[in-house]
GROMACS .gro file of C-alpha atoms in nm:
model
  360
    1MET     CA    1  -0.001   0.000   0.010
    2PRO     CA    2   0.144   0.339  -0.097
    3LEU     CA    3   0.205   0.604   0.153
    4GLU     CA    4  -0.121   0.811   0.192
    5SER     CA    5  -0.105   1.141   0.054
    6GLN     CA    6  -0.140   1.454   0.247
    7SER     CA    7  -0.448   1.549   0.058
    8ASN     CA    8  -0.628   1.231   0.196
    9ILE     CA    9  -0.553   1.332   0.566
   10ASN     CA   10  -0.887   1.493   0.642
   11ARG     CA   11  -0.990   1.612   0.981
   12ARG     CA   12  -1.081   1.332   1.210
   13TYR     CA   13  -1.373   1.419   1.444
   14ASP     CA   14  -1.329   1.099   1.633
   15VAL     CA   15  -0.984   1.221   1.725
   16ASP     CA   16  -1.107   1.541   1.851
   17SER     CA   17  -1.374   1.362   2.055
   18ILE     CA   18  -1.124   1.121   2.207
   19ARG     CA   19  -0.911   1.421   2.300
   20VAL     CA   20  -1.212   1.596   2.467
   21ILE     CA   21  -1.326   1.290   2.646
   22ALA     CA   22  -0.975   1.190   2.769
   23LEU     CA   23  -0.935   1.552   2.930
   24ILE     CA   24  -1.284   1.544   3.072
   25LEU     CA   25  -1.204   1.208   3.239
   26LEU     CA   26  -0.880   1.345   3.356
   27ILE     CA   27  -1.051   1.653   3.534
   28THR     CA   28  -1.310   1.412   3.681
   29TYR     CA   29  -1.013   1.169   3.797
   30HIS     CA   30  -0.845   1.468   3.981
   31ILE     CA   31  -1.164   1.552   4.143
   32VAL     CA   32  -1.222   1.197   4.263
   33ILE     CA   33  -0.856   1.192   4.421
   34GLY     CA   34  -1.010   1.453   4.657
   35PHE     CA   35  -1.219   1.182   4.811
   36GLN     CA   36  -0.916   0.946   4.856
   37PRO     CA   37  -0.723   0.911   5.175
   38TRP     CA   38  -0.397   0.901   4.997
   39GLY     CA   39  -0.488   1.228   4.799
   40PHE     CA   40  -0.341   1.443   5.073
   41TRP     CA   41   0.003   1.299   5.051
   42ILE     CA   42   0.033   1.398   4.659
   43GLY     CA   43  -0.074   1.759   4.731
   44PHE     CA   44  -0.468   1.756   4.715
   45ILE     CA   45  -0.721   1.917   4.950
   46THR     CA   46  -0.900   1.595   5.060
   47ASN     CA   47  -1.237   1.528   5.219
   48LYS     CA   48  -1.244   1.372   5.578
   49GLU     CA   49  -1.489   1.091   5.454
   50SER     CA   50  -1.347   0.872   5.170
   51ILE     CA   51  -1.518   0.726   4.879
   52LYS     CA   52  -1.305   0.441   4.819
   53ASP     CA   53  -1.541   0.227   4.593
   54ILE     CA   54  -1.544   0.486   4.335
   55TRP     CA   55  -1.172   0.419   4.268
   56VAL     CA   56  -1.247   0.077   4.110
   57PHE     CA   57  -1.378   0.278   3.801
   58MET     CA   58  -1.085   0.519   3.820
   59GLU     CA   59  -0.847   0.225   3.817
   60MET     CA   60  -0.994   0.123   3.483
   61ILE     CA   61  -0.905   0.452   3.329
   62ASN     CA   62  -0.590   0.506   3.527
   63ILE     CA   63  -0.345   0.321   3.298
   64TRP     CA   64  -0.453   0.476   2.955
   65ARG     CA   65  -0.570   0.823   3.066
   66ILE     CA   66  -0.233   0.973   2.982
   67PRO     CA   67  -0.101   0.742   2.718
   68ILE     CA   68  -0.402   0.812   2.482
   69LEU     CA   69  -0.328   1.186   2.532
   70PHE     CA   70   0.020   1.133   2.384
   71VAL     CA   71  -0.105   0.920   2.105
   72VAL     CA   72  -0.368   1.189   2.016
   73SER     CA   73  -0.089   1.449   2.046
   74GLY     CA   74   0.115   1.247   1.797
   75MET     CA   75  -0.180   1.237   1.557
   76GLY     CA   76  -0.242   1.588   1.581
   77VAL     CA   77   0.126   1.670   1.478
   78CYS     CA   78   0.074   1.443   1.183
   79PHE     CA   79  -0.258   1.630   1.089
   80ALA     CA   80  -0.084   1.962   1.132
   81MET     CA   81   0.211   1.875   0.918
   82LYS     CA   82  -0.013   1.848   0.598
   83LYS     CA   83  -0.024   2.229   0.591
   84ARG     CA   84   0.273   2.344   0.790
   85ASN     CA   85   0.656   2.288   0.760
   86TRP     CA   86   0.844   2.191   1.078
   87ILE     CA   87   0.944   2.543   1.168
   88GLN     CA   88   0.589   2.657   1.143
   89ILE     CA   89   0.498   2.353   1.365
   90TYR     CA   90   0.757   2.476   1.635
   91GLN     CA   91   0.610   2.827   1.609
   92GLU     CA   92   0.242   2.723   1.651
   93ARG     CA   93   0.313   2.461   1.932
   94THR     CA   94   0.536   2.696   2.132
   95ILE     CA   95   0.233   2.928   2.134
   96ARG     CA   96  -0.034   2.653   2.221
   97ILE     CA   97   0.164   2.434   2.443
   98PHE     CA   98   0.483   2.599   2.576
   99LEU     CA   99   0.328   2.937   2.666
  100PRO     CA  100   0.026   2.784   2.844
  101LEU     CA  101   0.282   2.564   3.034
  102LEU     CA  102   0.497   2.868   3.154
  103PHE     CA  103   0.176   3.066   3.242
  104GLY     CA  104   0.036   2.767   3.432
  105SER     CA  105   0.374   2.698   3.592
  106PHE     CA  106   0.420   3.064   3.716
  107LEU     CA  107   0.054   3.174   3.783
  108VAL     CA  108  -0.205   2.901   3.786
  109PHE     CA  109  -0.078   2.601   3.985
  110PRO     CA  110   0.076   2.821   4.251
  111ILE     CA  111  -0.272   2.928   4.347
  112CYS     CA  112  -0.351   2.566   4.433
  113LEU     CA  113  -0.046   2.573   4.669
  114PHE     CA  114  -0.167   2.889   4.816
  115LEU     CA  115  -0.532   2.756   4.883
  116ARG     CA  116  -0.387   2.446   5.013
  117SER     CA  117  -0.183   2.628   5.267
  118ILE     CA  118  -0.481   2.838   5.388
  119TYR     CA  119  -0.692   2.520   5.417
  120TYR     CA  120  -0.442   2.319   5.612
  121GLU     CA  121  -0.301   2.627   5.781
  122GLU     CA  122   0.057   2.555   5.646
  123LYS     CA  123   0.320   2.802   5.568
  124PHE     CA  124   0.302   2.912   5.192
  125SER     CA  125   0.609   2.927   4.994
  126TYR     CA  126   0.584   3.047   4.620
  127PHE     CA  127   0.764   2.850   4.359
  128PRO     CA  128   0.672   2.774   3.996
  129ASN     CA  129   0.548   2.440   3.933
  130PRO     CA  130   0.363   2.286   3.639
  131GLY     CA  131   0.150   2.079   3.845
  132HIS     CA  132  -0.130   1.915   3.651
  133LEU     CA  133   0.025   2.061   3.333
  134TRP     CA  134   0.336   1.856   3.348
  135PHE     CA  135   0.240   1.639   3.040
  136LEU     CA  136   0.265   1.966   2.833
  137GLY     CA  137   0.638   1.978   2.885
  138ASN     CA  138   0.660   1.632   2.770
  139ILE     CA  139   0.469   1.694   2.470
  140MET     CA  140   0.678   2.000   2.379
  141PHE     CA  141   0.994   1.787   2.433
  142TYR     CA  142   0.865   1.522   2.188
  143ILE     CA  143   0.784   1.793   1.916
  144VAL     CA  144   1.134   1.928   1.960
  145ILE     CA  145   1.295   1.581   1.913
  146PHE     CA  146   1.045   1.439   1.659
  147VAL     CA  147   0.917   1.701   1.412
  148PRO     CA  148   1.223   1.699   1.184
  149ILE     CA  149   1.219   1.328   1.185
  150PHE     CA  150   0.853   1.341   1.115
  151SER     CA  151   0.912   1.577   0.819
  152PHE     CA  152   1.171   1.345   0.667
  153ILE     CA  153   0.939   1.054   0.707
  154ILE     CA  154   0.654   1.226   0.534
  155LYS     CA  155   0.875   1.332   0.241
  156ASN     CA  156   1.066   0.999   0.227
  157LYS     CA  157   0.967   0.782  -0.061
  158ASN     CA  158   1.148   0.485   0.043
  159LYS     CA  159   0.909   0.196  -0.045
  160ILE     CA  160   1.070  -0.045   0.202
  161PHE     CA  161   0.969   0.197   0.492
  162VAL     CA  162   0.627   0.235   0.337
  163ASN     CA  163   0.566  -0.122   0.280
  164PHE     CA  164   0.700  -0.226   0.654
  165PHE     CA  165   0.458   0.009   0.822
  166SER     CA  166   0.166  -0.048   0.606
  167LYS     CA  167   0.188  -0.424   0.659
  168ILE     CA  168   0.221  -0.397   1.014
  169ILE     CA  169  -0.088  -0.172   1.064
  170ASN     CA  170  -0.297  -0.365   0.815
  171ASN     CA  171  -0.257  -0.687   1.026
  172PRO     CA  172  -0.433  -0.710   1.362
  173ILE     CA  173  -0.170  -0.910   1.532
  174THR     CA  174   0.116  -0.698   1.417
  175LEU     CA  175  -0.066  -0.376   1.513
  176ILE     CA  176  -0.135  -0.490   1.863
  177LEU     CA  177   0.254  -0.596   1.880
  178PHE     CA  178   0.371  -0.278   1.729
  179PHE     CA  179   0.164  -0.089   1.989
  180SER     CA  180   0.238  -0.303   2.292
  181LEU     CA  181   0.594  -0.442   2.257
  182PRO     CA  182   0.803  -0.110   2.271
  183LEU     CA  183   0.597  -0.020   2.586
  184ILE     CA  184   0.656  -0.367   2.731
  185ILE     CA  185   1.036  -0.329   2.684
  186GLU     CA  186   1.021   0.022   2.822
  187THR     CA  187   0.850  -0.103   3.133
  188LEU     CA  188   1.101  -0.387   3.188
  189ILE     CA  189   1.381  -0.158   3.149
  190PHE     CA  190   1.269   0.116   3.389
  191LYS     CA  191   1.088  -0.103   3.623
  192PRO     CA  192   0.829   0.144   3.767
  193GLU     CA  193   0.662   0.062   4.099
  194SER     CA  194   0.333   0.109   3.913
  195TYR     CA  195   0.283   0.132   3.535
  196ALA     CA  196   0.038   0.438   3.601
  197MET     CA  197   0.320   0.652   3.778
  198PHE     CA  198   0.390   0.870   3.461
  199VAL     CA  199   0.475   1.202   3.647
  200GLY     CA  200   0.830   1.315   3.691
  201ASN     CA  201   1.030   1.001   3.594
  202ALA     CA  202   1.209   0.838   3.307
  203HIS     CA  203   0.928   0.578   3.274
  204GLY     CA  204   0.679   0.842   3.205
  205LEU     CA  205   0.896   1.038   2.974
  206VAL     CA  206   0.995   0.747   2.759
  207ASN     CA  207   0.645   0.583   2.760
  208GLY     CA  208   0.481   0.908   2.643
  209MET     CA  209   0.754   0.938   2.375
  210ILE     CA  210   0.664   0.601   2.241
  211CYS     CA  211   0.292   0.679   2.242
  212PHE     CA  212   0.367   0.997   2.055
  213PHE     CA  213   0.553   0.836   1.781
  214ILE     CA  214   0.295   0.552   1.751
  215GLY     CA  215   0.023   0.811   1.714
  216PHE     CA  216   0.198   0.988   1.447
  217ILE     CA  217   0.246   0.654   1.253
  218PHE     CA  218  -0.117   0.554   1.318
  219PHE     CA  219  -0.231   0.894   1.159
  220LEU     CA  220   0.026   0.871   0.870
  221PHE     CA  221  -0.118   0.541   0.759
  222GLN     CA  222  -0.458   0.633   0.887
  223ASN     CA  223  -0.687   0.439   0.634
  224SER     CA  224  -0.529   0.122   0.728
  225PHE     CA  225  -0.525   0.214   1.096
  226TRP     CA  226  -0.891   0.295   1.129
  227LYS     CA  227  -0.991  -0.004   0.935
  228THR     CA  228  -0.796  -0.236   1.151
  229ALA     CA  229  -0.895  -0.059   1.487
  230LYS     CA  230  -1.263  -0.087   1.377
  231ASP     CA  231  -1.236  -0.462   1.280
  232LEU     CA  232  -1.049  -0.537   1.618
  233ARG     CA  233  -1.290  -0.320   1.835
  234PHE     CA  234  -1.477  -0.618   2.001
  235ILE     CA  235  -1.163  -0.822   2.048
  236THR     CA  236  -0.954  -0.535   2.191
  237LEU     CA  237  -1.253  -0.438   2.420
  238THR     CA  238  -1.292  -0.804   2.539
  239ALA     CA  239  -0.922  -0.844   2.607
  240ALA     CA  240  -0.901  -0.504   2.804
  241LEU     CA  241  -1.205  -0.588   3.024
  242LEU     CA  242  -1.061  -0.939   3.103
  243LEU     CA  243  -0.713  -0.788   3.180
  244TYR     CA  244  -0.878  -0.534   3.379
  245LEU     CA  245  -1.061  -0.790   3.596
  246VAL     CA  246  -0.744  -0.992   3.640
  247ARG     CA  247  -0.567  -0.698   3.768
  248ILE     CA  248  -0.852  -0.597   4.008
  249PHE     CA  249  -0.929  -0.947   4.151
  250PHE     CA  250  -0.576  -1.083   4.167
  251TYR     CA  251  -0.391  -0.754   4.268
  252HIS     CA  252  -0.264  -0.885   4.609
  253SER     CA  253  -0.110  -1.180   4.416
  254PHE     CA  254   0.150  -0.963   4.269
  255ASN     CA  255   0.342  -0.869   4.591
  256THR     CA  256   0.697  -0.937   4.485
  257ASP     CA  257   0.938  -0.736   4.260
  258SER     CA  258   0.917  -0.993   3.999
  259SER     CA  259   0.543  -1.015   4.008
  260THR     CA  260   0.510  -0.648   4.000
  261GLN     CA  261   0.698  -0.645   3.661
  262ILE     CA  262   0.437  -0.913   3.536
  263LEU     CA  263   0.155  -0.695   3.662
  264ASN     CA  264   0.303  -0.407   3.472
  265VAL     CA  265   0.330  -0.601   3.150
  266ILE     CA  266  -0.035  -0.690   3.203
  267LYS     CA  267  -0.111  -0.327   3.242
  268VAL     CA  268   0.079  -0.239   2.932
  269ILE     CA  269  -0.128  -0.467   2.718
  270GLU     CA  270  -0.451  -0.377   2.878
  271SER     CA  271  -0.383  -0.021   2.823
  272THR     CA  272  -0.302  -0.068   2.440
  273THR     CA  273  -0.619  -0.276   2.396
  274TRP     CA  274  -0.836  -0.001   2.579
  275ILE     CA  275  -0.686   0.245   2.356
  276LEU     CA  276  -0.727   0.052   2.037
  277ALA     CA  277  -1.077  -0.036   2.135
  278ILE     CA  278  -1.147   0.333   2.192
  279PHE     CA  279  -1.029   0.421   1.853
  280GLY     CA  280  -1.217   0.143   1.686
  281PHE     CA  281  -1.576   0.239   1.849
  282ALA     CA  282  -1.493   0.613   1.807
  283ASN     CA  283  -1.437   0.562   1.440
  284ILE     CA  284  -1.792   0.425   1.408
  285TYR     CA  285  -1.982   0.644   1.660
  286LEU     CA  286  -1.781   0.971   1.701
  287ASN     CA  287  -1.652   1.061   1.355
  288LYS     CA  288  -1.898   1.337   1.269
  289PRO     CA  289  -1.920   1.705   1.326
  290SER     CA  290  -2.149   1.864   1.584
  291LYS     CA  291  -2.197   2.206   1.744
  292LEU     CA  292  -2.120   2.049   2.090
  293LEU     CA  293  -1.800   1.893   1.972
  294SER     CA  294  -1.691   2.221   1.814
  295TYR     CA  295  -1.765   2.409   2.149
  296LEU     CA  296  -1.596   2.156   2.369
  297SER     CA  297  -1.291   2.110   2.133
  298LYS     CA  298  -1.224   2.485   2.194
  299SER     CA  299  -1.299   2.495   2.560
  300VAL     CA  300  -1.165   2.174   2.699
  301TYR     CA  301  -0.811   2.279   2.683
  302PRO     CA  302  -0.841   2.613   2.874
  303VAL     CA  303  -1.096   2.443   3.104
  304TYR     CA  304  -0.836   2.176   3.191
  305ILE     CA  305  -0.573   2.442   3.254
  306ILE     CA  306  -0.791   2.637   3.500
  307HIS     CA  307  -0.982   2.357   3.670
  308PHE     CA  308  -0.717   2.270   3.943
  309PRO     CA  309  -0.734   2.607   4.133
  310VAL     CA  310  -1.112   2.604   4.084
  311GLN     CA  311  -1.125   2.251   4.227
  312TYR     CA  312  -0.910   2.346   4.523
  313LEU     CA  313  -1.120   2.653   4.587
  314PHE     CA  314  -1.452   2.460   4.615
  315SER     CA  315  -1.290   2.177   4.785
  316SER     CA  316  -1.182   2.437   5.065
  317LEU     CA  317  -1.557   2.565   5.060
  318PHE     CA  318  -1.741   2.224   5.055
  319PHE     CA  319  -1.527   1.985   5.251
  320PRO     CA  320  -1.559   2.140   5.612
  321TYR     CA  321  -1.951   2.107   5.602
  322ASN     CA  322  -2.102   1.798   5.755
  323ILE     CA  323  -2.305   1.671   5.448
  324HIS     CA  324  -2.275   1.332   5.276
  325GLU     CA  325  -1.953   1.275   5.077
  326PHE     CA  326  -2.145   1.187   4.764
  327LEU     CA  327  -2.321   1.505   4.776
  328LYS     CA  328  -1.985   1.689   4.822
  329LEU     CA  329  -1.867   1.495   4.511
  330PHE     CA  330  -2.163   1.615   4.312
  331LEU     CA  331  -2.119   1.979   4.428
  332LEU     CA  332  -1.748   1.972   4.349
  333LEU     CA  333  -1.817   1.829   3.990
  334PHE     CA  334  -2.093   2.064   3.921
  335PHE     CA  335  -1.927   2.381   4.047
  336THR     CA  336  -1.579   2.303   3.918
  337TYR     CA  337  -1.704   2.231   3.565
  338GLY     CA  338  -1.963   2.516   3.580
  339THR     CA  339  -1.720   2.782   3.704
  340CYS     CA  340  -1.447   2.674   3.452
  341ILE     CA  341  -1.689   2.713   3.166
  342LEU     CA  342  -1.786   3.051   3.288
  343LEU     CA  343  -1.414   3.148   3.307
  344PHE     CA  344  -1.340   3.008   2.950
  345GLU     CA  345  -1.633   3.237   2.832
  346ILE     CA  346  -1.459   3.555   2.992
  347ILE     CA  347  -1.107   3.447   2.916
  348LYS     CA  348  -1.176   3.373   2.538
  349ARG     CA  349  -1.299   3.733   2.492
  350ILE     CA  350  -0.980   3.890   2.633
  351ARG     CA  351  -0.722   3.900   2.362
  352TRP     CA  352  -0.412   3.958   2.583
  353ILE     CA  353  -0.483   3.667   2.815
  354LYS     CA  354  -0.661   3.398   2.612
  355ILE     CA  355  -0.335   3.309   2.444
  356CYS     CA  356  -0.204   3.200   2.781
  357PHE     CA  357  -0.473   2.944   2.805
  358GLY     CA  358  -0.408   2.802   2.446
  359ILE     CA  359  -0.704   2.967   2.269
  360LYS     CA  360  -0.629   3.041   1.920
   0.00000   0.00000   0.00000
């Protein structure tokens, strides 16, 4: 199969939808951490009464919530390169990613530290920190490294290269291996205590790099990829569910260093099959434009940037009250999302500040 021409790379509304859903799940994930007893130790304002049972669902998304963002980011770069050279990509991504990262590190996340210090009556010390925006630094790093390579790949007419990747992506077995095997090797090399620990370590950096590159390749050979992902969707969904159940019900069996690595390999395969299943079903049900998708595509990124201080603010307001923890969770979800949407509507109208939130 020949390398797909740039003219055939049309906008994929399912990719936009997946990006929106992934960021919404990530915001919800952060809010739920506020109801976990260990949330305090990783810097969250936490409720006195925990909701531990809800974490079973969070465990389902925990291992693919970040990798799928890197895959989608690689796809986005591939899409952007159909109209821009690599210098233009650097310029655009610096404005859309690096500037919000700097703004968030110096002005957004420190607000969270300030609110936490007030709530727990701790001493406040200001220091720039990306906090929940850490993965933007990773993406910018991948762009700096890979964009010249991607530009060469797109222009390269070497048929050996083209045939190699097209055959891999056309075959269901080799597609799964192409996605899973590099991540398994990475996990065995870096041996993370938990596969889902992506923040601030070499495991997370290299894992994201692999996902970013694979996302680019998936989109470069998109016709082959979407067809194979669609054909595989029930198989990958079944495999992901079974591996999730094994992980949940037999978690305590993996209590040694060697068994922890086995568990991490299981998580890799589960993560990649979840992602492939999501792309397969999204190809059928989400690849269509809508006014809601258009609005969410524009708003979800700035909403994500601002949601952390908003969450901390309402956590400090609601958590002291003696009301049921599920009511607190509902209130925190409602007011966090509602306030962030309101702030987005204000921010997008202020030319000199909206650029700091990644708004075009």
